[in-house]
PDB file of C-alpha atoms in Angstrom:
ATOM      1  CA  MET A   1      12.127  -8.091  17.223  1.00 43.00           C
ATOM      2  CA  ALA A   2      10.899  -6.057  14.255  1.00 44.00           C
ATOM      3  CA  ILE A   3       8.649  -3.909  16.444  1.00 44.00           C
ATOM      4  CA  LYS A   4      11.493  -3.303  18.921  1.00 45.00           C
ATOM      5  CA  TYR A   5      13.736  -2.245  16.014  1.00 42.00           C
ATOM      6  CA  ALA A   6      11.093   0.113  14.648  1.00 43.00           C
ATOM      7  CA  ILE A   7      10.529   1.774  18.027  1.00 42.00           C
ATOM      8  CA  ALA A   8      14.264   2.044  18.750  1.00 44.00           C
ATOM      9  CA  SER A   9      14.873   3.488  15.286  1.00 44.00           C
ATOM     10  CA  ILE A  10      12.217   6.141  15.696  1.00 43.00           C
ATOM     11  CA  PHE A  11      13.907   7.480  18.839  1.00 43.00           C
ATOM     12  CA  ASN A  12      17.370   7.510  17.253  1.00 46.00           C
ATOM     13  CA  PRO A  13      18.321  11.194  16.726  1.00 44.00           C
ATOM     14  CA  GLU A  14      20.203  10.307  13.533  1.00 49.00           C
ATOM     15  CA  HIS A  15      16.852   9.646  11.853  1.00 45.00           C
ATOM     16  CA  PHE A  16      15.533  13.160  12.429  1.00 42.00           C
ATOM     17  CA  LYS A  17      17.667  15.309  10.166  1.00 48.00           C
ATOM     18  CA  GLY A  18      15.930  17.149   7.352  1.00 47.00           C
ATOM     19  CA  THR A  19      12.380  18.238   6.664  1.00 42.00           C
ATOM     20  CA  PRO A  20       9.208  16.492   7.866  1.00 43.00           C
ATOM     21  CA  LEU A  21       8.567  15.252   4.323  1.00 41.00           C
ATOM     22  CA  THR A  22      12.052  13.706   4.320  1.00 44.00           C
ATOM     23  CA  TYR A  23      11.126  11.712   7.415  1.00 44.00           C
ATOM     24  CA  ILE A  24       8.186  10.174   5.616  1.00 44.00           C
ATOM     25  CA  MET A  25       9.284   9.901   1.991  1.00 46.00           C
ATOM     26  CA  GLY A  26      13.012  10.531   2.008  1.00 50.00           C
ATOM     27  CA  SER A  27      14.774  12.481  -0.698  1.00 51.00           C
ATOM     28  CA  ALA A  28      16.387  11.121  -3.819  1.00 46.00           C
ATOM     29  CA  GLY A  29      19.872   9.885  -3.050  1.00 48.00           C
ATOM     30  CA  SER A  30      19.904  11.326   0.468  1.00 46.00           C
ATOM     31  CA  GLY A  31      20.818   8.025   2.095  1.00 43.00           C
ATOM     32  CA  LYS A  32      18.915   9.095   5.210  1.00 46.00           C
ATOM     33  CA  THR A  33      16.779   6.638   7.092  1.00 50.00           C
ATOM     34  CA  THR A  34      13.126   7.612   6.839  1.00 53.00           C
ATOM     35  CA  ILE A  35      10.073   6.524   8.782  1.00 50.00           C
ATOM     36  CA  ALA A  36       8.964   4.643   5.666  1.00 57.00           C
ATOM     37  CA  LYS A  37      12.278   2.764   5.655  1.00 60.00           C
ATOM     38  CA  ILE A  38      11.942   1.990   9.352  1.00 55.00           C
ATOM     39  CA  ILE A  39       8.497   0.489   8.736  1.00 62.00           C
ATOM     40  CA  LYS A  40       9.829  -1.335   5.684  1.00 62.00           C
ATOM     41  CA  ASP A  41      12.621  -2.868   7.783  1.00 62.00           C
ATOM     42  CA  ALA A  42      10.116  -3.848  10.472  1.00 60.00           C
ATOM     43  CA  LEU A  43       7.897  -5.522   7.879  1.00 63.00           C
ATOM     44  CA  LYS A  44      10.889  -7.464   6.559  1.00 66.00           C
ATOM     45  CA  GLY A  45      11.478  -8.824  10.074  1.00 60.00           C
ATOM     46  CA  GLU A  46      10.231 -12.173  11.286  1.00 58.00           C
ATOM     47  CA  LYS A  47       7.324 -10.823  13.362  1.00 61.00           C
ATOM     48  CA  LEU A  48       4.999 -10.055  10.445  1.00 64.00           C
ATOM     49  CA  LYS A  49       6.124 -12.635   7.887  1.00 71.00           C
ATOM     50  CA  GLY A  50       2.891 -13.928   6.365  1.00 74.00           C
ATOM     51  CA  LYS A  51       0.757 -11.934   8.809  1.00 77.00           C
ATOM     52  CA  GLU A  52       0.738  -8.577   7.015  1.00 82.00           C
ATOM     53  CA  ASN A  53      -3.042  -8.819   6.554  1.00 87.00           C
ATOM     54  CA  ILE A  54      -3.508  -8.062  10.255  1.00 86.00           C
ATOM     55  CA  LEU A  55      -2.404  -4.473   9.551  1.00 86.00           C
ATOM     56  CA  ILE A  56      -5.604  -3.784   7.615  1.00 92.00           C
ATOM     57  CA  PRO A  57      -8.270  -4.359  10.308  1.00 93.00           C
ATOM     58  CA  VAL A  58      -6.076  -2.892  13.049  1.00 88.00           C
ATOM     59  CA  LEU A  59      -5.341   0.335  11.169  1.00 90.00           C
ATOM     60  CA  MET A  60      -8.922   0.628   9.914  1.00 93.00           C
ATOM     61  CA  PHE A  61     -10.198   0.259  13.477  1.00 93.00           C
ATOM     62  CA  ILE A  62      -7.829   2.943  14.751  1.00 90.00           C
ATOM     63  CA  PHE A  63      -8.958   5.367  12.039  1.00 92.00           C
ATOM     64  CA  SER A  64     -12.616   4.472  12.642  1.00 94.00           C
ATOM     65  CA  ILE A  65     -12.267   5.328  16.336  1.00 93.00           C
ATOM     66  CA  GLY A  66     -11.045   8.766  15.270  1.00 91.00           C
ATOM     67  CA  GLY A  67     -14.014   9.063  12.938  1.00 92.00           C
ATOM     68  CA  THR A  68     -16.664   8.060  15.438  1.00 93.00           C
ATOM     69  CA  THR A  69     -15.342  10.166  18.307  1.00 91.00           C
ATOM     70  CA  TYR A  70     -14.363  13.456  16.703  1.00 88.00           C
ATOM     71  CA  GLY A  71     -15.132  13.201  12.989  1.00 89.00           C
ATOM     72  CA  MET A  72     -11.598  12.460  11.795  1.00 89.00           C
ATOM     73  CA  ALA A  73     -11.661  12.928   8.031  1.00 86.00           C
ATOM     74  CA  GLU A  74      -9.361  15.580   6.586  1.00 88.00           C
ATOM     75  CA  GLU A  75      -7.027  15.043   9.547  1.00 88.00           C
ATOM     76  CA  THR A  76      -6.034  11.752   7.896  1.00 90.00           C
ATOM     77  CA  ILE A  77      -4.158  13.472   5.063  1.00 91.00           C
ATOM     78  CA  ALA A  78      -0.896  13.355   6.989  1.00 86.00           C
ATOM     79  CA  PHE A  79      -1.139   9.566   7.250  1.00 87.00           C
ATOM     80  CA  TYR A  80      -1.506   8.726   3.547  1.00 90.00           C
ATOM     81  CA  ALA A  81       2.194   8.715   2.674  1.00 85.00           C
ATOM     82  CA  LEU A  82       3.070   6.593   5.685  1.00 84.00           C
ATOM     83  CA  ILE A  83       0.204   4.084   5.465  1.00 88.00           C
ATOM     84  CA  VAL A  84       0.316   3.733   1.672  1.00 89.00           C
ATOM     85  CA  GLY A  85       4.055   3.074   1.895  1.00 84.00           C
ATOM     86  CA  THR A  86       3.496   0.566   4.672  1.00 84.00           C
ATOM     87  CA  MET A  87       0.861  -1.291   2.658  1.00 89.00           C
ATOM     88  CA  MET A  88       3.118  -1.377  -0.390  1.00 87.00           C
ATOM     89  CA  PHE A  89       6.011  -2.726   1.691  1.00 82.00           C
ATOM     90  CA  ALA A  90       3.614  -5.396   2.951  1.00 85.00           C
ATOM     91  CA  GLY A  91       2.952  -6.490  -0.640  1.00 87.00           C
ATOM     92  CA  PHE A  92      -0.313  -4.690  -1.360  1.00 92.00           C
ATOM     93  CA  ASP A  93      -0.928  -1.767  -3.726  1.00 92.00           C
ATOM     94  CA  SER A  94      -1.316   1.935  -2.986  1.00 92.00           C
ATOM     95  CA  LEU A  95      -5.103   1.724  -3.314  1.00 94.00           C
ATOM     96  CA  THR A  96      -5.178  -0.679  -0.353  1.00 95.00           C
ATOM     97  CA  GLY A  97      -3.380   1.890   1.796  1.00 93.00           C
ATOM     98  CA  ALA A  98      -5.731   4.656   0.693  1.00 95.00           C
ATOM     99  CA  ALA A  99      -8.777   2.442   1.361  1.00 96.00           C
ATOM    100  CA  VAL A 100      -7.553   1.605   4.859  1.00 95.00           C
ATOM    101  CA  ILE A 101      -7.467   5.289   5.764  1.00 94.00           C
ATOM    102  CA  LEU A 102     -10.445   6.573   3.792  1.00 96.00           C
ATOM    103  CA  LEU A 103     -12.839   3.761   4.625  1.00 96.00           C
ATOM    104  CA  GLY A 104     -11.552   3.388   8.177  1.00 95.00           C
ATOM    105  CA  ALA A 105     -12.174   7.028   9.050  1.00 95.00           C
ATOM    106  CA  GLY A 106     -15.277   7.145   6.844  1.00 95.00           C
ATOM    107  CA  VAL A 107     -17.130   4.327   8.592  1.00 96.00           C
ATOM    108  CA  GLY A 108     -16.304   5.955  11.910  1.00 94.00           C
ATOM    109  CA  VAL A 109     -17.831   9.245  10.815  1.00 94.00           C
ATOM    110  CA  LEU A 110     -20.788   7.381   9.305  1.00 93.00           C
ATOM    111  CA  GLY A 111     -21.508   5.773  12.667  1.00 93.00           C
ATOM    112  CA  SER A 112     -20.791   8.787  14.828  1.00 91.00           C
ATOM    113  CA  THR A 113     -21.319   7.976  18.484  1.00 90.00           C
ATOM    114  CA  VAL A 114     -19.983  10.985  20.373  1.00 90.00           C
ATOM    115  CA  ASN A 115     -18.745  13.092  17.455  1.00 88.00           C
ATOM    116  CA  PRO A 116     -19.669  16.628  18.537  1.00 86.00           C
ATOM    117  CA  PHE A 117     -19.651  17.933  14.969  1.00 85.00           C
ATOM    118  CA  ALA A 118     -22.213  15.448  13.638  1.00 87.00           C
ATOM    119  CA  ILE A 119     -24.238  14.615  16.736  1.00 87.00           C
ATOM    120  CA  GLY A 120     -24.236  18.138  18.152  1.00 83.00           C
ATOM    121  CA  ALA A 121     -25.313  19.644  14.836  1.00 84.00           C
ATOM    122  CA  ALA A 122     -28.077  17.049  14.418  1.00 84.00           C
ATOM    123  CA  ILE A 123     -29.452  17.650  17.918  1.00 84.00           C
ATOM    124  CA  ASP A 124     -29.337  21.430  17.438  1.00 84.00           C
ATOM    125  CA  ALA A 125     -31.267  21.061  14.165  1.00 87.00           C
ATOM    126  CA  LEU A 126     -34.192  19.325  15.889  1.00 87.00           C
ATOM    127  CA  PRO A 127     -37.332  21.393  16.347  1.00 90.00           C
ATOM    128  CA  GLU A 128     -38.102  22.573  19.871  1.00 88.00           C
ATOM    129  CA  GLY A 129     -39.990  20.136  22.030  1.00 86.00           C
ATOM    130  CA  ILE A 130     -38.415  16.948  20.661  1.00 87.00           C
ATOM    131  CA  GLU A 131     -36.614  15.045  23.382  1.00 85.00           C
ATOM    132  CA  VAL A 132     -33.419  13.192  22.495  1.00 86.00           C
ATOM    133  CA  SER A 133     -32.008  10.205  24.316  1.00 86.00           C
ATOM    134  CA  GLN A 134     -28.217  10.385  24.243  1.00 85.00           C
ATOM    135  CA  ALA A 135     -28.066   6.641  25.007  1.00 89.00           C
ATOM    136  CA  ALA A 136     -30.162   5.883  21.915  1.00 89.00           C
ATOM    137  CA  ILE A 137     -27.922   8.069  19.747  1.00 89.00           C
ATOM    138  CA  ILE A 138     -24.759   6.385  21.041  1.00 90.00           C
ATOM    139  CA  GLY A 139     -26.311   2.909  20.703  1.00 93.00           C
ATOM    140  CA  LEU A 140     -27.551   3.422  17.141  1.00 92.00           C
ATOM    141  CA  GLY A 141     -24.288   5.104  16.186  1.00 92.00           C
ATOM    142  CA  ALA A 142     -22.287   2.199  17.602  1.00 95.00           C
ATOM    143  CA  ILE A 143     -24.400  -0.367  15.718  1.00 96.00           C
ATOM    144  CA  LEU A 144     -23.959   1.561  12.464  1.00 96.00           C
ATOM    145  CA  TRP A 145     -20.242   2.094  13.142  1.00 96.00           C
ATOM    146  CA  ILE A 146     -19.404  -1.541  13.931  1.00 97.00           C
ATOM    147  CA  SER A 147     -21.551  -3.019  11.151  1.00 97.00           C
ATOM    148  CA  SER A 148     -20.142  -0.662   8.512  1.00 97.00           C
ATOM    149  CA  TYR A 149     -16.608  -1.240   9.870  1.00 98.00           C
ATOM    150  CA  LEU A 150     -17.009  -5.010   9.480  1.00 98.00           C
ATOM    151  CA  ILE A 151     -18.368  -4.674   5.932  1.00 98.00           C
ATOM    152  CA  ALA A 152     -15.649  -2.218   4.855  1.00 98.00           C
ATOM    153  CA  THR A 153     -12.908  -4.342   6.433  1.00 98.00           C
ATOM    154  CA  PHE A 154     -14.222  -7.438   4.683  1.00 98.00           C
ATOM    155  CA  PHE A 155     -14.074  -5.772   1.267  1.00 98.00           C
ATOM    156  CA  VAL A 156     -10.653  -4.161   1.818  1.00 97.00           C
ATOM    157  CA  MET A 157      -9.221  -7.486   3.051  1.00 97.00           C
ATOM    158  CA  LYS A 158     -10.751  -9.329   0.091  1.00 97.00           C
ATOM    159  CA  TYR A 159      -9.283  -6.814  -2.365  1.00 97.00           C
ATOM    160  CA  ALA A 160      -5.889  -6.809  -0.601  1.00 95.00           C
ATOM    161  CA  LYS A 161      -5.722 -10.611  -0.727  1.00 95.00           C
ATOM    162  CA  LYS A 162      -6.404 -10.592  -4.478  1.00 95.00           C
ATOM    163  CA  VAL A 163      -3.737  -7.942  -5.077  1.00 94.00           C
ATOM    164  CA  LYS A 164      -1.159  -9.691  -2.921  1.00 92.00           C
ATOM    165  CA  GLU A 165      -1.696 -12.958  -4.821  1.00 92.00           C
ATOM    166  CA  LYS A 166      -1.409 -11.303  -8.232  1.00 92.00           C
ATOM    167  CA  LYS A 167      -0.510  -7.635  -8.862  1.00 88.00           C
ATOM    168  CA  SER A 168      -2.548  -7.582 -12.078  1.00 89.00           C
ATOM    169  CA  ASN A 169      -5.718  -7.921  -9.945  1.00 92.00           C
ATOM    170  CA  SER A 170      -5.216  -4.320  -8.817  1.00 92.00           C
ATOM    171  CA  LEU A 171      -7.750  -1.713  -9.896  1.00 92.00           C
ATOM    172  CA  LEU A 172      -4.802   0.553 -10.698  1.00 89.00           C
ATOM    173  CA  SER A 173      -3.351   0.718 -14.190  1.00 90.00           C
ATOM    174  CA  LYS A 174       0.129  -0.641 -14.883  1.00 89.00           C
ATOM    175  CA  GLU A 175       1.450   2.929 -15.106  1.00 90.00           C
ATOM    176  CA  GLU A 176      -0.056   3.845 -11.731  1.00 89.00           C
ATOM    177  CA  ILE A 177       1.438   0.743 -10.125  1.00 88.00           C
ATOM    178  CA  LYS A 178       4.869   1.509 -11.586  1.00 88.00           C
ATOM    179  CA  ALA A 179       4.669   5.137 -10.462  1.00 88.00           C
ATOM    180  CA  SER A 180       3.702   4.237  -6.897  1.00 86.00           C
ATOM    181  CA  GLU A 181       6.409   1.556  -6.732  1.00 85.00           C
ATOM    182  CA  ALA A 182       8.956   4.105  -7.956  1.00 85.00           C
ATOM    183  CA  VAL A 183       8.036   6.390  -5.056  1.00 82.00           C
ATOM    184  CA  TYR A 184       7.587   3.900  -2.232  1.00 78.00           C
ATOM    185  CA  LEU A 185       9.807   0.951  -3.167  1.00 77.00           C
ATOM    186  CA  LYS A 186      12.710   2.744  -4.805  1.00 72.00           C
ATOM    187  CA  ASN A 187      15.260   1.386  -2.291  1.00 60.00           C
ATOM    188  CA  ASP A 188      14.403  -2.300  -2.807  1.00 51.00           C
TER     189      ASP A 188
END
């Protein structure tokens, strides 16, 4: 139900009035429905009650696919406001949202399989006469990608669980937590 509401809300033309930043963050006192509010409403639905932790490995895997295939790194900037807000609505802190994006894309780039920017540059840098097996590069990249993804996901999930249980377990200061809550949870 919550997912159906979120999808239906996204395609409602009433939601797309204003600037792109308004869609993500909203403006003070505008009363407009933003993408962040749509996600917040979906998270309040019955579908994800108690299962918010599943967002972390799923989103990290999606970002890691971008990292391993085309070196997605600075392209993730547009997602920070949306994912950080989503993680905060789910009961985590803003650092959890940032870690999902940064570590997700980072482990993908670390284990580049077919990333033309990393793999192509490395192959071009080889001295003449050295043969390269593309299968070996993809295989080693995949092993590095999956193993680093599992390790990063484990640590992000462990941190997120601690923060969800008790907000004071956050690595953020009380002022940083209050400031991020003022931005992302102001309509609660």
